[in-house]
XYZ file of C-alpha atoms in Angstrom:
594
model
C 0.000 0.000 0.000
C 1.125 3.547 -0.679
C -0.415 6.958 -0.032
C 0.035 10.501 -1.295
C -1.854 13.537 -2.586
C 0.051 13.344 -5.887
C 2.243 10.676 -7.455
C 5.461 12.632 -6.822
C 4.721 13.318 -3.177
C 3.474 9.750 -2.878
C 6.951 8.433 -3.555
C 8.485 10.832 -0.992
C 5.941 9.975 1.673
C 6.246 6.260 1.095
C 10.057 6.519 1.116
C 9.971 8.006 4.612
C 7.392 5.527 5.815
C 9.100 2.407 4.521
C 12.731 3.424 5.002
C 12.967 0.737 7.692
C 10.602 -1.810 6.133
C 11.755 -5.189 4.924
C 9.978 -4.518 1.604
C 11.995 -2.187 -0.649
C 10.227 0.818 -2.146
C 11.060 -0.567 -5.590
C 8.927 -3.661 -4.875
C 6.044 -1.516 -3.619
C 6.186 0.586 -6.787
C 6.193 -2.578 -8.868
C 3.268 -4.054 -6.914
C 1.176 -0.929 -7.538
C 2.260 -0.638 -11.190
C 4.211 2.510 -10.353
C 1.260 3.878 -8.355
C -1.108 3.639 -11.328
C -4.529 5.285 -11.089
C -6.350 1.981 -11.556
C -4.815 0.738 -8.260
C -6.223 3.614 -6.194
C -8.698 2.247 -3.658
C -9.473 5.451 -1.753
C -9.147 9.217 -2.151
C -9.194 11.995 0.399
C -8.032 15.540 0.934
C -4.898 14.220 2.645
C -3.894 11.120 0.732
C -4.447 8.408 -1.842
C -4.421 4.709 -0.932
C -3.166 2.152 -3.442
C -3.579 -1.600 -3.659
C -0.880 -3.928 -4.934
C 0.118 -7.588 -5.060
C 3.577 -8.655 -3.844
C 5.407 -11.630 -5.250
C 5.643 -13.301 -1.812
C 2.473 -15.387 -1.464
C 2.952 -16.135 2.229
C 1.540 -12.802 3.344
C 4.393 -12.262 5.790
C 5.876 -9.424 3.755
C 2.773 -7.270 3.505
C 4.518 -4.580 5.521
C 6.689 -5.676 8.436
C 7.680 -2.571 10.336
C 11.030 -2.545 12.109
C 11.264 -1.482 15.732
C 13.294 1.622 14.979
C 10.613 2.803 12.527
C 7.627 2.465 14.839
C 9.123 3.934 17.975
C 9.288 7.515 16.667
C 5.904 7.355 14.873
C 3.786 7.373 18.005
C 0.398 7.757 16.328
C 0.896 4.512 14.388
C 2.392 2.533 17.283
C 0.768 -0.748 18.322
C -0.569 -0.301 21.919
C 0.650 -3.826 22.852
C 4.209 -2.757 22.036
C 4.256 -0.964 25.411
C 3.688 -4.218 27.297
C 5.367 -6.820 25.061
C 8.191 -4.746 23.600
C 7.831 -6.706 20.361
C 6.183 -6.294 16.983
C 4.290 -8.710 14.763
C 2.481 -8.429 11.455
C -0.631 -7.562 13.522
C 1.254 -4.439 14.647
C 1.421 -3.414 11.009
C -2.328 -3.991 10.758
C -2.869 -1.429 13.535
C -0.599 1.087 11.781
C -2.447 0.499 8.545
C -5.782 1.078 10.307
C -4.522 4.495 11.429
C -3.557 5.225 7.832
C -7.036 4.245 6.578
C -8.709 6.587 9.062
C -6.336 9.371 8.003
C -7.628 8.919 4.473
C -11.222 8.691 5.690
C -11.011 11.860 7.808
C -8.749 13.772 5.428
C -6.342 14.670 8.231
C -3.050 13.404 9.604
C -2.929 11.432 12.858
C -1.727 13.515 15.818
C -0.627 13.093 19.420
C -2.388 15.196 22.069
C -1.596 15.690 25.755
C 1.002 12.931 25.719
C -1.536 10.372 24.528
C 0.145 8.458 21.678
C -3.108 6.737 20.719
C -5.375 9.776 20.785
C -6.168 9.567 17.062
C -6.881 5.808 17.136
C -9.068 6.140 20.243
C -10.968 9.046 18.721
C -11.559 7.077 15.496
C -12.846 4.005 17.387
C -15.095 6.161 19.568
C -16.642 7.915 16.554
C -17.297 4.532 14.959
C -18.828 3.034 18.123
C -21.046 6.065 18.674
C -22.015 6.217 14.970
C -20.561 9.726 14.608
C -18.336 9.032 11.614
C -20.482 11.261 9.395
C -19.209 14.286 11.306
C -15.588 13.324 10.677
C -15.480 11.926 7.127
C -13.790 14.122 4.557
C -16.439 15.925 2.470
C -14.596 15.450 -0.811
C -14.341 11.734 -0.157
C -18.026 11.498 0.700
C -18.984 13.078 -2.636
C -16.984 10.466 -4.515
C -17.974 7.288 -2.692
C -21.110 5.214 -2.458
C -22.575 4.871 1.057
C -22.172 1.087 1.119
C -18.574 1.300 -0.085
C -17.796 3.959 2.511
C -19.347 1.851 5.253
C -17.246 -1.212 4.340
C -14.084 0.913 4.156
C -14.714 2.388 7.627
C -15.568 -1.020 9.097
C -12.288 -2.456 7.788
C -10.311 0.434 9.267
C -12.126 0.044 12.606
C -11.235 -3.648 13.064
C -7.608 -2.848 12.269
C -7.538 -0.627 15.404
C -8.656 -3.278 17.893
C -6.466 -3.045 21.013
C -5.864 -6.785 21.186
C -3.825 -8.183 18.321
C -5.919 -11.331 18.133
C -9.016 -9.310 17.262
C -7.349 -7.641 14.288
C -7.787 -9.151 10.810
C -4.926 -10.479 8.699
C -3.659 -8.300 5.883
C -5.042 -10.764 3.357
C -8.525 -10.299 4.830
C -8.072 -6.526 4.755
C -7.128 -6.552 1.089
C -10.223 -8.621 0.248
C -12.449 -6.206 2.186
C -10.936 -3.165 0.480
C -11.205 -4.845 -2.910
C -14.882 -5.444 -2.200
C -15.330 -1.796 -1.192
C -13.589 -0.736 -4.385
C -15.843 -2.927 -6.538
C -18.927 -1.447 -4.877
C -17.555 2.052 -5.413
C -16.704 1.384 -9.062
C -20.168 -0.017 -9.656
C -21.715 3.077 -8.062
C -19.405 5.396 -10.005
C -20.187 3.502 -13.197
C -23.935 3.847 -12.636
C -23.758 7.538 -11.716
C -21.624 8.446 -14.728
C -22.863 6.154 -17.493
C -26.550 5.455 -16.778
C -27.624 8.992 -17.856
C -25.744 8.549 -21.157
C -27.660 5.435 -22.136
C -30.899 5.692 -24.141
C -33.787 6.051 -21.697
C -35.420 3.007 -23.290
C -32.227 0.969 -23.642
C -33.719 -2.063 -21.893
C -36.601 -2.111 -24.391
C -34.123 -1.786 -27.267
C -32.054 -4.677 -25.939
C -35.169 -6.872 -25.855
C -35.526 -6.340 -29.619
C -32.072 -7.796 -30.296
C -31.445 -11.395 -31.293
C -29.553 -12.139 -28.051
C -31.026 -9.925 -25.297
C -29.632 -12.200 -22.587
C -26.105 -11.450 -23.816
C -26.545 -7.703 -23.382
C -28.416 -8.084 -20.089
C -25.421 -9.959 -18.674
C -23.263 -6.842 -19.083
C -23.027 -5.424 -15.560
C -21.067 -2.220 -16.137
C -23.038 0.666 -17.646
C -19.865 1.901 -19.312
C -19.628 -1.336 -21.287
C -23.282 -0.988 -22.301
C -22.652 2.583 -23.399
C -19.674 1.540 -25.540
C -21.826 -1.204 -27.050
C -24.469 1.333 -28.081
C -21.753 3.583 -29.519
C -20.629 0.739 -31.785
C -24.202 -0.290 -32.570
C -26.601 -3.153 -31.949
C -28.472 -5.303 -34.482
C -32.272 -5.369 -34.032
C -35.446 -6.687 -35.682
C -34.134 -9.995 -37.003
C -30.999 -8.368 -38.351
C -32.786 -5.729 -40.460
C -32.055 -2.620 -38.383
C -28.829 -1.294 -36.883
C -29.175 1.101 -33.937
C -26.434 3.241 -32.407
C -25.945 6.455 -30.460
C -23.487 9.314 -30.905
C -21.187 10.692 -28.233
C -23.717 13.507 -27.753
C -26.488 10.962 -27.106
C -28.207 11.473 -30.468
C -29.755 8.347 -31.981
C -28.765 6.912 -35.352
C -30.235 3.978 -37.190
C -29.605 2.090 -40.409
C -32.288 0.189 -42.301
C -31.089 -2.917 -44.126
C -31.385 -3.195 -47.912
C -33.574 -6.266 -47.243
C -36.398 -3.831 -46.450
C -36.332 -2.336 -49.978
C -38.494 -3.313 -52.972
C -36.657 -4.293 -56.179
C -38.721 -3.796 -59.344
C -35.840 -4.980 -61.525
C -35.740 -8.395 -59.875
C -33.163 -9.915 -62.209
C -30.522 -7.321 -61.378
C -30.009 -8.022 -57.667
C -28.586 -10.847 -55.556
C -27.966 -11.280 -51.842
C -24.327 -11.487 -50.781
C -22.249 -11.568 -47.616
C -19.884 -8.596 -47.489
C -16.869 -7.795 -45.349
C -17.273 -5.158 -42.640
C -21.040 -4.952 -43.006
C -23.438 -4.367 -40.143
C -25.879 -6.830 -41.696
C -25.539 -10.534 -42.558
C -26.506 -9.885 -46.194
C -26.259 -6.930 -48.590
C -27.789 -6.401 -52.037
C -25.537 -6.771 -55.081
C -26.913 -4.687 -57.987
C -25.580 -5.612 -61.428
C -27.386 -2.995 -63.563
C -26.570 0.369 -61.997
C -28.096 2.352 -64.877
C -31.545 0.876 -64.198
C -31.889 0.466 -60.432
C -35.659 0.732 -59.868
C -35.258 0.343 -56.098
C -38.244 1.541 -54.068
C -37.478 2.542 -50.495
C -40.294 3.171 -48.055
C -38.962 3.713 -44.577
C -40.082 4.780 -41.151
C -37.787 6.048 -38.423
C -38.344 4.048 -35.248
C -35.766 5.100 -32.666
C -34.817 8.567 -33.875
C -34.765 11.322 -31.258
C -37.823 13.607 -31.559
C -37.308 17.070 -33.064
C -33.687 16.364 -34.004
C -32.405 17.054 -37.508
C -31.095 14.045 -39.398
C -29.334 13.478 -42.672
C -30.466 10.471 -44.672
C -27.708 8.575 -46.484
C -27.568 5.683 -48.915
C -24.739 3.366 -47.828
C -23.137 1.471 -50.721
C -19.847 0.681 -52.434
C -18.610 -0.248 -55.883
C -17.585 -3.895 -56.196
C -13.925 -4.552 -56.802
C -10.801 -2.671 -55.704
C -10.931 1.033 -54.947
C -9.749 2.982 -58.011
C -9.100 6.359 -56.400
C -7.837 7.556 -53.029
C -9.859 10.769 -53.251
C -12.249 11.316 -50.359
C -15.149 12.200 -52.672
C -16.188 10.276 -55.767
C -18.503 11.456 -58.531
C -21.358 8.943 -58.959
C -24.368 11.094 -60.016
C -27.123 9.124 -58.317
C -30.503 9.963 -59.834
C -33.543 9.390 -57.632
C -37.079 10.588 -57.016
C -38.610 11.803 -53.803
C -42.282 12.552 -54.255
C -42.689 14.122 -57.711
C -39.217 15.667 -57.682
C -36.254 14.193 -59.558
C -33.002 14.814 -57.700
C -29.324 14.258 -58.481
C -26.828 13.449 -55.730
C -23.490 13.978 -57.423
C -20.845 12.951 -54.914
C -20.385 10.022 -52.548
C -17.927 10.102 -49.646
C -15.680 7.244 -48.595
C -16.025 6.147 -44.975
C -13.339 4.657 -42.763
C -15.120 1.287 -42.803
C -14.665 0.964 -46.578
C -18.263 1.848 -47.493
C -19.450 4.968 -49.282
C -22.222 7.304 -48.211
C -24.261 9.673 -50.335
C -26.687 12.174 -48.828
C -30.255 11.952 -50.121
C -31.935 14.612 -48.007
C -32.263 16.126 -44.553
C -35.231 15.522 -42.314
C -36.843 16.796 -39.138
C -38.653 14.172 -37.110
C -41.954 15.879 -36.307
C -43.722 12.657 -35.358
C -42.720 9.061 -34.819
C -44.809 7.529 -37.627
C -43.415 9.645 -40.494
C -42.847 7.628 -43.693
C -40.189 8.473 -46.266
C -40.323 7.262 -49.856
C -37.444 7.312 -52.333
C -37.103 5.680 -55.760
C -33.478 5.054 -56.746
C -33.162 5.228 -60.539
C -29.529 5.137 -61.686
C -25.826 5.720 -61.072
C -23.551 7.238 -63.709
C -21.560 4.637 -65.612
C -19.242 7.434 -66.721
C -17.366 7.194 -63.423
C -18.725 4.032 -61.755
C -17.936 1.966 -64.858
C -19.605 -1.357 -65.564
C -19.003 -2.760 -62.077
C -21.765 -3.953 -59.788
C -22.449 -2.207 -56.506
C -23.254 -3.432 -53.000
C -26.064 -1.623 -51.169
C -25.997 -1.991 -47.391
C -28.954 0.202 -46.476
C -30.282 3.642 -45.592
C -28.800 5.444 -42.597
C -30.392 8.195 -40.504
C -27.543 10.182 -38.967
C -28.123 12.927 -36.411
C -26.781 16.414 -37.088
C -26.805 19.669 -35.134
C -28.289 23.011 -36.159
C -28.888 22.373 -39.846
C -29.822 25.548 -41.683
C -31.579 24.609 -44.915
C -31.330 28.164 -46.238
C -27.589 28.427 -45.769
C -25.159 27.760 -48.617
C -21.407 27.690 -48.449
C -19.063 30.092 -50.207
C -18.072 33.715 -50.143
C -20.636 36.429 -50.666
C -19.565 39.952 -51.479
C -21.944 42.634 -50.197
C -21.552 45.917 -52.064
C -22.777 49.184 -50.602
C -24.195 52.001 -52.753
C -22.303 55.280 -52.417
C -24.166 58.433 -53.535
C -20.969 60.477 -53.902
C -20.566 60.858 -57.710
C -16.789 61.211 -57.618
C -16.439 58.100 -55.460
C -18.741 56.161 -57.778
C -16.658 57.110 -60.838
C -13.454 56.151 -59.036
C -14.976 52.830 -57.979
C -16.042 52.114 -61.583
C -12.532 52.781 -62.843
C -11.067 50.478 -60.187
C -13.570 47.762 -61.095
C -12.720 48.199 -64.767
C -9.036 47.665 -63.987
C -9.794 44.494 -62.016
C -12.141 43.015 -64.634
C -10.736 41.124 -67.626
C -13.162 40.417 -70.462
C -13.867 36.876 -71.606
C -12.480 37.673 -75.067
C -9.058 38.217 -73.498
C -8.928 35.256 -71.098
C -11.281 32.429 -72.209
C -10.122 29.667 -74.566
C -11.279 26.239 -75.637
C -8.890 23.347 -76.168
C -8.679 24.117 -79.886
C -8.030 27.786 -79.166
C -4.808 27.027 -77.302
C -3.151 26.398 -80.660
C -4.683 29.582 -82.107
C -5.585 32.098 -79.348
C -7.196 34.468 -81.889
C -9.843 31.868 -82.729
C -12.745 30.995 -80.430
C -15.152 28.178 -81.252
C -18.190 29.995 -79.883
C -19.896 33.263 -80.639
C -19.681 36.794 -79.367
C -22.963 37.526 -77.613
C -24.377 40.761 -79.047
C -27.499 40.427 -76.943
C -25.450 40.494 -73.745
C -23.170 43.456 -74.422
C -22.319 45.008 -71.062
C -22.510 48.744 -70.439
C -20.590 49.768 -67.354
C -20.444 53.511 -66.632
C -20.228 54.304 -70.386
C -17.473 51.676 -70.787
C -18.590 48.962 -73.189
C -17.585 45.320 -72.606
C -18.071 43.797 -76.022
C -16.269 40.572 -75.154
C -19.040 38.507 -73.503
C -18.897 34.957 -74.897
C -21.707 32.430 -75.133
C -20.706 28.765 -75.249
C -22.343 26.512 -77.821
C -21.378 22.962 -76.851
C -18.197 22.552 -74.851
C -17.047 19.964 -72.349
C -14.011 22.000 -71.276
C -12.668 25.549 -71.483
C -9.661 27.384 -70.091
C -8.917 30.714 -68.491
C -5.435 31.903 -69.254
C -3.948 35.334 -68.622
C -1.189 37.367 -67.007
C -2.198 39.776 -64.211
C -0.255 42.928 -63.321
C 0.752 43.319 -59.662
C -1.123 46.616 -59.270
C -4.441 44.870 -60.015
C -4.148 42.838 -56.805
C -4.291 43.764 -53.138
C -0.965 43.188 -51.404
C -0.423 41.217 -48.188
C -3.798 39.525 -48.326
C -5.781 36.792 -50.016
C -7.454 37.557 -53.313
C -10.420 35.895 -54.969
C -10.783 35.299 -58.690
C -14.453 35.271 -59.768
C -15.996 34.091 -63.016
C -18.734 36.567 -64.041
C -21.442 34.930 -66.157
C -25.112 34.505 -67.115
C -27.199 31.585 -68.330
C -29.138 31.864 -71.575
C -32.781 30.834 -71.682
C -31.819 27.833 -73.811
C -28.930 26.709 -71.616
C -28.412 22.973 -71.153
C -26.081 20.758 -69.159
C -25.273 23.371 -66.533
C -26.821 21.753 -63.449
C -23.943 19.462 -62.557
C -20.578 20.129 -60.910
C -17.550 21.471 -62.781
C -13.938 20.732 -61.851
C -11.519 23.674 -61.666
C -7.883 22.636 -62.161
C -4.888 24.897 -61.666
C -2.640 23.816 -64.546
C 0.230 26.023 -63.402
C 0.452 24.188 -60.054
C -0.904 20.873 -61.378
C -3.695 20.507 -58.826
C -7.465 20.595 -58.505
C -8.535 23.786 -56.753
C -12.273 23.297 -56.249
C -15.673 22.181 -57.519
C -18.079 24.855 -58.744
C -21.698 25.010 -59.894
C -23.295 27.369 -62.421
C -26.723 26.704 -60.861
C -27.263 26.366 -57.115
C -27.550 22.630 -56.440
C -29.621 20.727 -53.927
C -28.229 21.535 -50.432
C -27.238 17.894 -49.975
C -24.700 18.314 -52.806
C -22.905 21.273 -51.269
C -19.513 20.630 -49.718
C -17.671 23.174 -47.576
C -15.102 23.943 -50.283
C -17.536 24.058 -53.232
C -18.289 27.322 -55.049
C -21.947 28.301 -55.385
C -23.081 31.159 -57.682
C -24.183 34.463 -56.176
C -26.180 37.205 -57.881
C -24.444 40.553 -58.323
C -26.012 44.010 -58.129
C -25.427 44.482 -61.855
C -27.679 41.489 -62.644
C -24.886 39.076 -63.553
C -23.843 36.011 -61.560
C -20.429 35.293 -60.097
C -18.779 32.156 -58.775
C -15.390 31.660 -57.133
C -12.747 30.138 -59.400
C -9.653 30.508 -57.277
C -8.494 31.853 -53.913
C -4.826 32.763 -53.642
C -2.281 34.773 -51.690
C -0.949 37.500 -53.977
C 2.476 37.720 -52.301
C 3.006 33.968 -52.542
C 1.710 33.476 -56.094
C 3.258 36.528 -57.767
C 6.230 35.906 -60.036
C 8.154 39.161 -60.544
C 5.444 41.742 -61.309
C 2.943 39.306 -62.743
C 0.516 36.606 -61.701
C 0.043 33.789 -64.196
C -3.472 32.344 -64.324
C -3.931 29.030 -66.105
C -7.184 27.331 -65.093
C -9.055 24.491 -66.759
C -12.811 23.999 -66.219
C -14.192 20.550 -67.039
C -17.709 19.185 -66.627
C -17.988 15.684 -65.175
C -20.600 14.769 -67.768
C -22.191 16.411 -70.800
C -21.423 19.835 -72.225
C -21.789 23.463 -71.228
C -24.309 24.984 -73.624
C -25.782 28.453 -73.119
C -23.140 29.653 -70.644
C -22.462 33.364 -71.270
C -19.130 34.448 -69.785
C -18.467 38.151 -69.273
C -14.973 37.757 -67.826
C -13.025 37.310 -64.597
C -12.754 39.734 -61.693
C -10.292 39.959 -58.794
C -11.211 41.158 -55.308
C -9.499 40.892 -51.920
C -11.089 38.886 -49.132
């Protein structure tokens, strides 16, 4: 046993106490695993008490105190030493009893009026008269269960019996303290972990395939960890789990779906699946999977995202976190595209279908999965594991990501003119910067048309270079920017300024922006605001300008870092994932500081 208020002072205190013991301090440290926290059996304002197992199984070396050690430590001295002049292992039991009461009272044993056993007598008297409550350390009382505290005090009391024969052996003491510790840990476990469990966790356990297995788990902490990992319910067709914030999540197995294209699906066992079987779909361009689902354990009035959990059969082709799959599905009368799926750590992919608010428990959700894009998924089959309801916090359905520039109207004419000149200097027309792949060989030629209808008048300065795309899968923005056009010592944003013609087509999906100068992908942008479920934090969403045009972020850069000499080289490539960009009218690019 060792005691201290901290580990460092514990070693000092124990060194002084056992300097004359037959058990070296090194062995005590080893027995307590270097005074590890898991071996603490009691806490108080004054000290910590540790348990430990010594290699000697006889019990004789628990702590044999030498005569020269006990004589000066009067408060710990065995009363029978005065009459017998000798010490036994029962003398150590008395000393240990004093130590236990020191921990219990949160104060050090003292000698008063020449009475060496004042502290021990006072402790026994308080116990006999049932006045321990007045003496027990308040901090210790807050931490310990009443039953555990009672057993601890009882053990300490019997150690202080005046006659050695009435004192327990150290082996009995250790068993009693171990029992007190188990009671305390059980109490601590209940107090800490019971509130974190679902209020109806016992009912949920009864719905599992092996309720007796979960009911045999005594520690609430173990039950909590089990619910964090998840539990299989309803004959293996529903997976229930909780988040660290207590929010409920559930996954509905693909076995609950209806498959209109019966010939295209099979049931397979898959690695790292929550369910015994998953659906293998061979024709991903004609899914026809009807999903009608009802949330059963979802927390009331908590926002949830609804995900399809799936993966492409075969080895993973890309290490990118997001993968373009273009899932087409219907919810009600609306046809929706979910463009990107995200890889999970468990090897599955998740794609957000929509967000929901659980207004009532019996709400039904219906989704018809129609197709995945073969352009990026290829001809491989896919595994579908199920639909997952995942809790989220504070979802704002109106909010979109990206930068939004708010311009204020200034009525001062001179300031307005100056602002227009500055804007003119920071705007480069499409005619000067936009190219198609074929134009890179001949920059004077553009395979599109100059849009006469969308000539731009800007404070009597005419932008005649607006370009309308006919049918293009890719185009480039290439130019050289003078240093004075950019704000120094800050980040700058490059915007594409554009409009959509009434006959535009193929402009709903995402577009990749690649920085060819640095050989990297900078971002994903949209020319039309997509469904909120498609928006990622780094994606660029179009914003309407005060002049009636639209703008979308192409590139964010630090001018000091990117500038070469007095110029900034811009070489960007915009590529659609699928289809062509038809009816996109580009006015030019504009630079503004953040």
